[in-house]
PDB file of C-alpha atoms in Angstrom:
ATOM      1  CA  UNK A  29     -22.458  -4.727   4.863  1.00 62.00           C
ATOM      2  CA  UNK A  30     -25.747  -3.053   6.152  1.00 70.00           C
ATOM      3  CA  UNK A  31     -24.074  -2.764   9.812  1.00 74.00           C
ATOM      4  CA  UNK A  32     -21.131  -0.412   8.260  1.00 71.00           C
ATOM      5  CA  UNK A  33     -23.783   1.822   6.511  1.00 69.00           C
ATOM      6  CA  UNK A  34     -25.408   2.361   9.892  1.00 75.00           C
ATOM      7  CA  UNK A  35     -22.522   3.492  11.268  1.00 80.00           C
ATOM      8  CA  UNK A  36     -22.255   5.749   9.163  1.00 84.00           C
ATOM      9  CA  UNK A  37     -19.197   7.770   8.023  1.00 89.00           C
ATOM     10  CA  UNK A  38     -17.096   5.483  10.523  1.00 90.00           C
ATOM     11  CA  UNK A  39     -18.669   2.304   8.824  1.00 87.00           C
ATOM     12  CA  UNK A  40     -17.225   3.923   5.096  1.00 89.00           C
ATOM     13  CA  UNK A  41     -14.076   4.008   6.743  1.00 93.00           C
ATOM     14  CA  UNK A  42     -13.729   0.930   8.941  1.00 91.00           C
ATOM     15  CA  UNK A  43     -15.360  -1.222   5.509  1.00 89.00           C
ATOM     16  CA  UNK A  44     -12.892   0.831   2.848  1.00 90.00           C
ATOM     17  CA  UNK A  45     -10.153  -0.082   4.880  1.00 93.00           C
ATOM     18  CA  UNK A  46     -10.872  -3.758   5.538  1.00 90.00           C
ATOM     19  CA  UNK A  47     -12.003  -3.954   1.367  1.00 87.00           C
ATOM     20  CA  UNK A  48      -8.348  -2.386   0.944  1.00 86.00           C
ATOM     21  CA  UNK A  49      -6.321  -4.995   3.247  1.00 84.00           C
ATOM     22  CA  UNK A  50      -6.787  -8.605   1.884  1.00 70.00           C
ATOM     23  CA  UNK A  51     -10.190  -8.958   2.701  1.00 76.00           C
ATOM     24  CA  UNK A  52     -11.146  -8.057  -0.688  1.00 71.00           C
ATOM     25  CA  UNK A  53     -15.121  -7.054  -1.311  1.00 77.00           C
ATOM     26  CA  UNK A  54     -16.186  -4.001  -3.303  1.00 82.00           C
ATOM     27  CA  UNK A  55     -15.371  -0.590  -1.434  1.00 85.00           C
ATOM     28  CA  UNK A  56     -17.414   1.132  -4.588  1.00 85.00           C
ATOM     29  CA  UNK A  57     -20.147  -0.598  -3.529  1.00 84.00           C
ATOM     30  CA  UNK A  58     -20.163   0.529  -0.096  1.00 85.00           C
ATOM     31  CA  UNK A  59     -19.047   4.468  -0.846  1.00 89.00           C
ATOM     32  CA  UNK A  60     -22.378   3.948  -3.024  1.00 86.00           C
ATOM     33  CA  UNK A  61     -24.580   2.614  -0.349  1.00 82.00           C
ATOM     34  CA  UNK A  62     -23.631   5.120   1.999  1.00 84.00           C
ATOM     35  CA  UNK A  63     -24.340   7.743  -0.055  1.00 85.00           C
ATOM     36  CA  UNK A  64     -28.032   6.394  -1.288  1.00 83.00           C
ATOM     37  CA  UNK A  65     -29.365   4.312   1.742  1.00 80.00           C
ATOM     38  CA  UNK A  66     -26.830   6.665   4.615  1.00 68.00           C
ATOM     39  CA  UNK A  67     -27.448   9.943   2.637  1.00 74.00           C
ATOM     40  CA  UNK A  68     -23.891  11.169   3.926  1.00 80.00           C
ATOM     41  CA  UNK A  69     -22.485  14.136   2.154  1.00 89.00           C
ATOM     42  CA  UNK A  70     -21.060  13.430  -1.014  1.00 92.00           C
ATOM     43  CA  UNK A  71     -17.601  14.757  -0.574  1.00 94.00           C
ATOM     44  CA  UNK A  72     -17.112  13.645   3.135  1.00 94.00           C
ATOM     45  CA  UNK A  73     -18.227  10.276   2.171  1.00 93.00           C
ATOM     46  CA  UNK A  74     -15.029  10.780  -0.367  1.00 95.00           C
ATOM     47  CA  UNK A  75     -12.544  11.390   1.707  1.00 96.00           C
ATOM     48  CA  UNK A  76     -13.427   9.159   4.672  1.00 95.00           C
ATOM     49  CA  UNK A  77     -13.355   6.629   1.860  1.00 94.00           C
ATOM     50  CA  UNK A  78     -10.278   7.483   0.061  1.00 96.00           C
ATOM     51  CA  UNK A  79      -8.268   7.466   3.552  1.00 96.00           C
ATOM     52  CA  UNK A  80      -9.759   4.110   4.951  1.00 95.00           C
ATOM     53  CA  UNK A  81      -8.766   2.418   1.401  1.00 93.00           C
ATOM     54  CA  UNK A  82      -5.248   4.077   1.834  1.00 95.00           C
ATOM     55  CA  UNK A  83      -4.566   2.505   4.938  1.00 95.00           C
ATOM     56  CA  UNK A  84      -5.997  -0.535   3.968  1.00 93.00           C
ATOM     57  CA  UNK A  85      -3.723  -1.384   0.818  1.00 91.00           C
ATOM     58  CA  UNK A  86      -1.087   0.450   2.627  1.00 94.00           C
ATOM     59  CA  UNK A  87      -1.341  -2.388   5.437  1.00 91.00           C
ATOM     60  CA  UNK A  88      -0.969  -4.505   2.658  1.00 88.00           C
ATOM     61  CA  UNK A  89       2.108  -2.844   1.265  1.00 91.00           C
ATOM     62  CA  UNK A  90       4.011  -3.649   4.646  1.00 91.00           C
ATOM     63  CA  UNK A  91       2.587  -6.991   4.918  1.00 87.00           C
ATOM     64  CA  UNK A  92       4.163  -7.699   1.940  1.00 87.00           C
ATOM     65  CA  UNK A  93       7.625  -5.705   3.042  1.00 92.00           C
ATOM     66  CA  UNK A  94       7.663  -7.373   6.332  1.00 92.00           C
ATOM     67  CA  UNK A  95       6.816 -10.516   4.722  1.00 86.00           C
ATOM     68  CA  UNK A  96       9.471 -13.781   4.600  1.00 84.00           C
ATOM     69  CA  UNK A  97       9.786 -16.086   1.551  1.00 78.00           C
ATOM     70  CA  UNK A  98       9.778 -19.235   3.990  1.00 80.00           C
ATOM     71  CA  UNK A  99       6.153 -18.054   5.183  1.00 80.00           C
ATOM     72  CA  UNK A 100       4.780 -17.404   1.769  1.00 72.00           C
ATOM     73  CA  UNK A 101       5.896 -20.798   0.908  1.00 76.00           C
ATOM     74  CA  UNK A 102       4.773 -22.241   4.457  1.00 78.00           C
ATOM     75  CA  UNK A 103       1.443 -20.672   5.304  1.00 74.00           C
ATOM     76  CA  UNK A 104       0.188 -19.494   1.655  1.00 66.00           C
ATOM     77  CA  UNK A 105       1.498 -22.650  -0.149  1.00 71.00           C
ATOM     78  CA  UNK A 106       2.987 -19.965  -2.658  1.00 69.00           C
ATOM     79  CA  UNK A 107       5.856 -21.475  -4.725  1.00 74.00           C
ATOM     80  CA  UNK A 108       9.262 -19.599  -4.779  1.00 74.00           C
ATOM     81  CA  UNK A 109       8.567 -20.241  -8.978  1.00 78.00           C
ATOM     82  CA  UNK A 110       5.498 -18.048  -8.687  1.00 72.00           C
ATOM     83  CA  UNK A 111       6.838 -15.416  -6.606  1.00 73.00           C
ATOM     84  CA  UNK A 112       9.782 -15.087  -9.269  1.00 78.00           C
ATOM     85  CA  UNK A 113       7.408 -14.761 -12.135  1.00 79.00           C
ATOM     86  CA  UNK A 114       5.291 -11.963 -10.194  1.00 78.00           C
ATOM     87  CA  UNK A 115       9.095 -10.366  -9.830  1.00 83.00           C
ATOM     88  CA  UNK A 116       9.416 -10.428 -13.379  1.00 85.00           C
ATOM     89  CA  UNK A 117       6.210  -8.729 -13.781  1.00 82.00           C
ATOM     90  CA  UNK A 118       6.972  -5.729 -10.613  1.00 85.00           C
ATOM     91  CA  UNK A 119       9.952  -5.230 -12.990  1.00 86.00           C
ATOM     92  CA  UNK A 120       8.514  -4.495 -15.532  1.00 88.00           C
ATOM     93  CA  UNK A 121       5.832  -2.014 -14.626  1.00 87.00           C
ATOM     94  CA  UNK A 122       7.946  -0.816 -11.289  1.00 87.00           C
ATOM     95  CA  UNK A 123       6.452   1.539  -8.616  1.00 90.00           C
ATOM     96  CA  UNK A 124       3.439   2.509 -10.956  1.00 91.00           C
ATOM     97  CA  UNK A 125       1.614  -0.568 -10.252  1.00 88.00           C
ATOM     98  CA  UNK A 126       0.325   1.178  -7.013  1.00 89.00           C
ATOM     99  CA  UNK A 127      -2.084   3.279  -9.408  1.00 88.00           C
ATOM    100  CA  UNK A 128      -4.376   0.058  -9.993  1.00 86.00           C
ATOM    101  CA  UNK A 129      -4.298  -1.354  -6.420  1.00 83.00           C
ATOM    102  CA  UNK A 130      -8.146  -0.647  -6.714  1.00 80.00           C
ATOM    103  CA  UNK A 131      -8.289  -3.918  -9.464  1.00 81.00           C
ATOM    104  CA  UNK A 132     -10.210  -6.527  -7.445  1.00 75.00           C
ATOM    105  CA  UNK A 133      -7.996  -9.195  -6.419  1.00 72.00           C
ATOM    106  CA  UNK A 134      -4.532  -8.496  -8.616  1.00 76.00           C
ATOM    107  CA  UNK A 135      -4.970  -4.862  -7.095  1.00 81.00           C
ATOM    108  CA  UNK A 136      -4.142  -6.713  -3.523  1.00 80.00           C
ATOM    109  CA  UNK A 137      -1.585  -9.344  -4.810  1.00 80.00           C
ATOM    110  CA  UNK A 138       0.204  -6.540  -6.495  1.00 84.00           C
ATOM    111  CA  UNK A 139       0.252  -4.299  -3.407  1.00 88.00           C
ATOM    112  CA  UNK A 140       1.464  -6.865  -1.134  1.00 85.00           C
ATOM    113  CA  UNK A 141       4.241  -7.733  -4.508  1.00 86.00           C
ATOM    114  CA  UNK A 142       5.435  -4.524  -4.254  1.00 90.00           C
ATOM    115  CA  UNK A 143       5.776  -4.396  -0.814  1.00 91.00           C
ATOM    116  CA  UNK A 144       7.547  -7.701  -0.547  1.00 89.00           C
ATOM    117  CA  UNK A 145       9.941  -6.852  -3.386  1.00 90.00           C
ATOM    118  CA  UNK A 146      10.632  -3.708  -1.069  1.00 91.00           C
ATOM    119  CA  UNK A 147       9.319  -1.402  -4.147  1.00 91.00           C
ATOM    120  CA  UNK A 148      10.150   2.364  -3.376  1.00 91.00           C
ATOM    121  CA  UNK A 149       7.847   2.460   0.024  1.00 93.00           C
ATOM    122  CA  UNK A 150       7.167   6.192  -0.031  1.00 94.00           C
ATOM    123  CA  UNK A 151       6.459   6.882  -3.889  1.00 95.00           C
ATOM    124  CA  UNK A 152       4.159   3.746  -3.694  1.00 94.00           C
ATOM    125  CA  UNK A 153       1.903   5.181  -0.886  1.00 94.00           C
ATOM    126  CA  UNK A 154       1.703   8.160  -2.383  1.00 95.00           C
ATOM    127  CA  UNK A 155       0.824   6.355  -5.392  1.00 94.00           C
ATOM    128  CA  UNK A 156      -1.811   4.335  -3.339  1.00 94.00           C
ATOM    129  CA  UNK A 157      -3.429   7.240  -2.359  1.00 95.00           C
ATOM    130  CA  UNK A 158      -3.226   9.073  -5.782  1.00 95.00           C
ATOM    131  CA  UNK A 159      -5.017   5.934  -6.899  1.00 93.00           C
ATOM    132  CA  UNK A 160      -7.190   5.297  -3.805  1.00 93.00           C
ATOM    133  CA  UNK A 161      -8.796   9.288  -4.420  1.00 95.00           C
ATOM    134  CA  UNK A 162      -8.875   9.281  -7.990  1.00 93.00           C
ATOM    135  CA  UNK A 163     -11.301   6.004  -7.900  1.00 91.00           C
ATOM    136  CA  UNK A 164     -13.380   7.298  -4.968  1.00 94.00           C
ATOM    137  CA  UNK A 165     -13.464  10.587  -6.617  1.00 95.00           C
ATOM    138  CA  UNK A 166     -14.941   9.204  -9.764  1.00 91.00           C
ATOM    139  CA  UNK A 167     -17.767   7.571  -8.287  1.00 90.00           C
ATOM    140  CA  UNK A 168     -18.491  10.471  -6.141  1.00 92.00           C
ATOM    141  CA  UNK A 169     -19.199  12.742  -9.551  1.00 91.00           C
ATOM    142  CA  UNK A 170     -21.074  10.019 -10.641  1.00 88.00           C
ATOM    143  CA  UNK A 171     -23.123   9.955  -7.766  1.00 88.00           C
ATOM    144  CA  UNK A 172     -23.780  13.638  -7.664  1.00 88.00           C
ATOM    145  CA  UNK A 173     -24.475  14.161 -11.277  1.00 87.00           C
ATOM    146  CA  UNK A 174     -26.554  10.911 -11.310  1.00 84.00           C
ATOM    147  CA  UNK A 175     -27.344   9.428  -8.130  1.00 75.00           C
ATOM    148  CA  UNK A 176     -30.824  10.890  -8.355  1.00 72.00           C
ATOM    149  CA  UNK A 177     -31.828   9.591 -11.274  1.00 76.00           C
ATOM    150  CA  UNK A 178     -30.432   6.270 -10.743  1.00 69.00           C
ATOM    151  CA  UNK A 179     -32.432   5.966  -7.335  1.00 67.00           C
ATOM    152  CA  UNK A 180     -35.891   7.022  -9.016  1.00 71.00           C
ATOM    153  CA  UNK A 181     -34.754   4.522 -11.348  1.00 70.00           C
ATOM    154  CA  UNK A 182     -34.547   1.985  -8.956  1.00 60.00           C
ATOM    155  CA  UNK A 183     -37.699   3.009  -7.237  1.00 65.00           C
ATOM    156  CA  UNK A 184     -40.286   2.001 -10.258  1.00 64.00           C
TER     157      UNK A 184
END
């Protein structure tokens, strides 16, 4: 992950949108890196993060929508049974799943769920990217109110 930091604010946004497609690793982790060991400005750092993830779970939205049952069962070894239960579930909670697509793992098997259940596609990327800022936002306050303190921290 030290060859995205280099790269700086490109690196936030090439490794937030890979962490956001289903190559899951921590994207919080990275956003925090870049900030301590890149020293990128706070709020730029943000954004470039917030869009990378955005595009990244919103690739796997339309994986998902452009997805076929016979492949899921063929090339993921996903049972029709399972994919009926997950239905169940997108029922239930509808469109507003997209606000937790930042929950490691069921964040990215809901995404691609909602997409292949053909879930409202523009509400859900605007609710991906509602979701997508408000955790990269987070951090970033935490960073700025306490980012210093946490690195002398580190540093004895």
């Amino acid at each position: 992950m030290e060859w995205l930091v280099d790269l700086g604010y490109l690196g936030l946004f090439i490794g937030t949108f890979l962490s956001g497609t289903v190559l899951t690793f921590s994207s919080d982790i990275l956003l925090v890196a870049m900030l301590t060991v890149g020293g990128g400005d706070p709020w730029i750092s943000m954004v470039c993060a917030t869009f990378g993830n955005w595009l990244g779970v919103s690739t796997s939205y339309f994986l998902g929508y452009f997805a076929k049952w016979k492949w899921l069962e063929r090339w993921f070894k996903i049972k029709k049974e399972t994919l009926e239960k997950q239905k169940q579930y997108i029922d239930r909670f509808g469109v507003w799943i997209a606000l937790f697509s930042w929950l490691p793992i069921i964040g990215n098997i809901s995404v691609i769920g909602l997409g292949f259940y053909k879930v409202k596609p523009k509400m859900a990327t605007i609710l991906l990217l509602v979701g997508c800022f408000a955790r990269f936002f987070v951090w970033t306050i935490l960073y700025v109110s306490y980012g210093e303190r946490f690195i002398q921290w580190l540093m004895n």
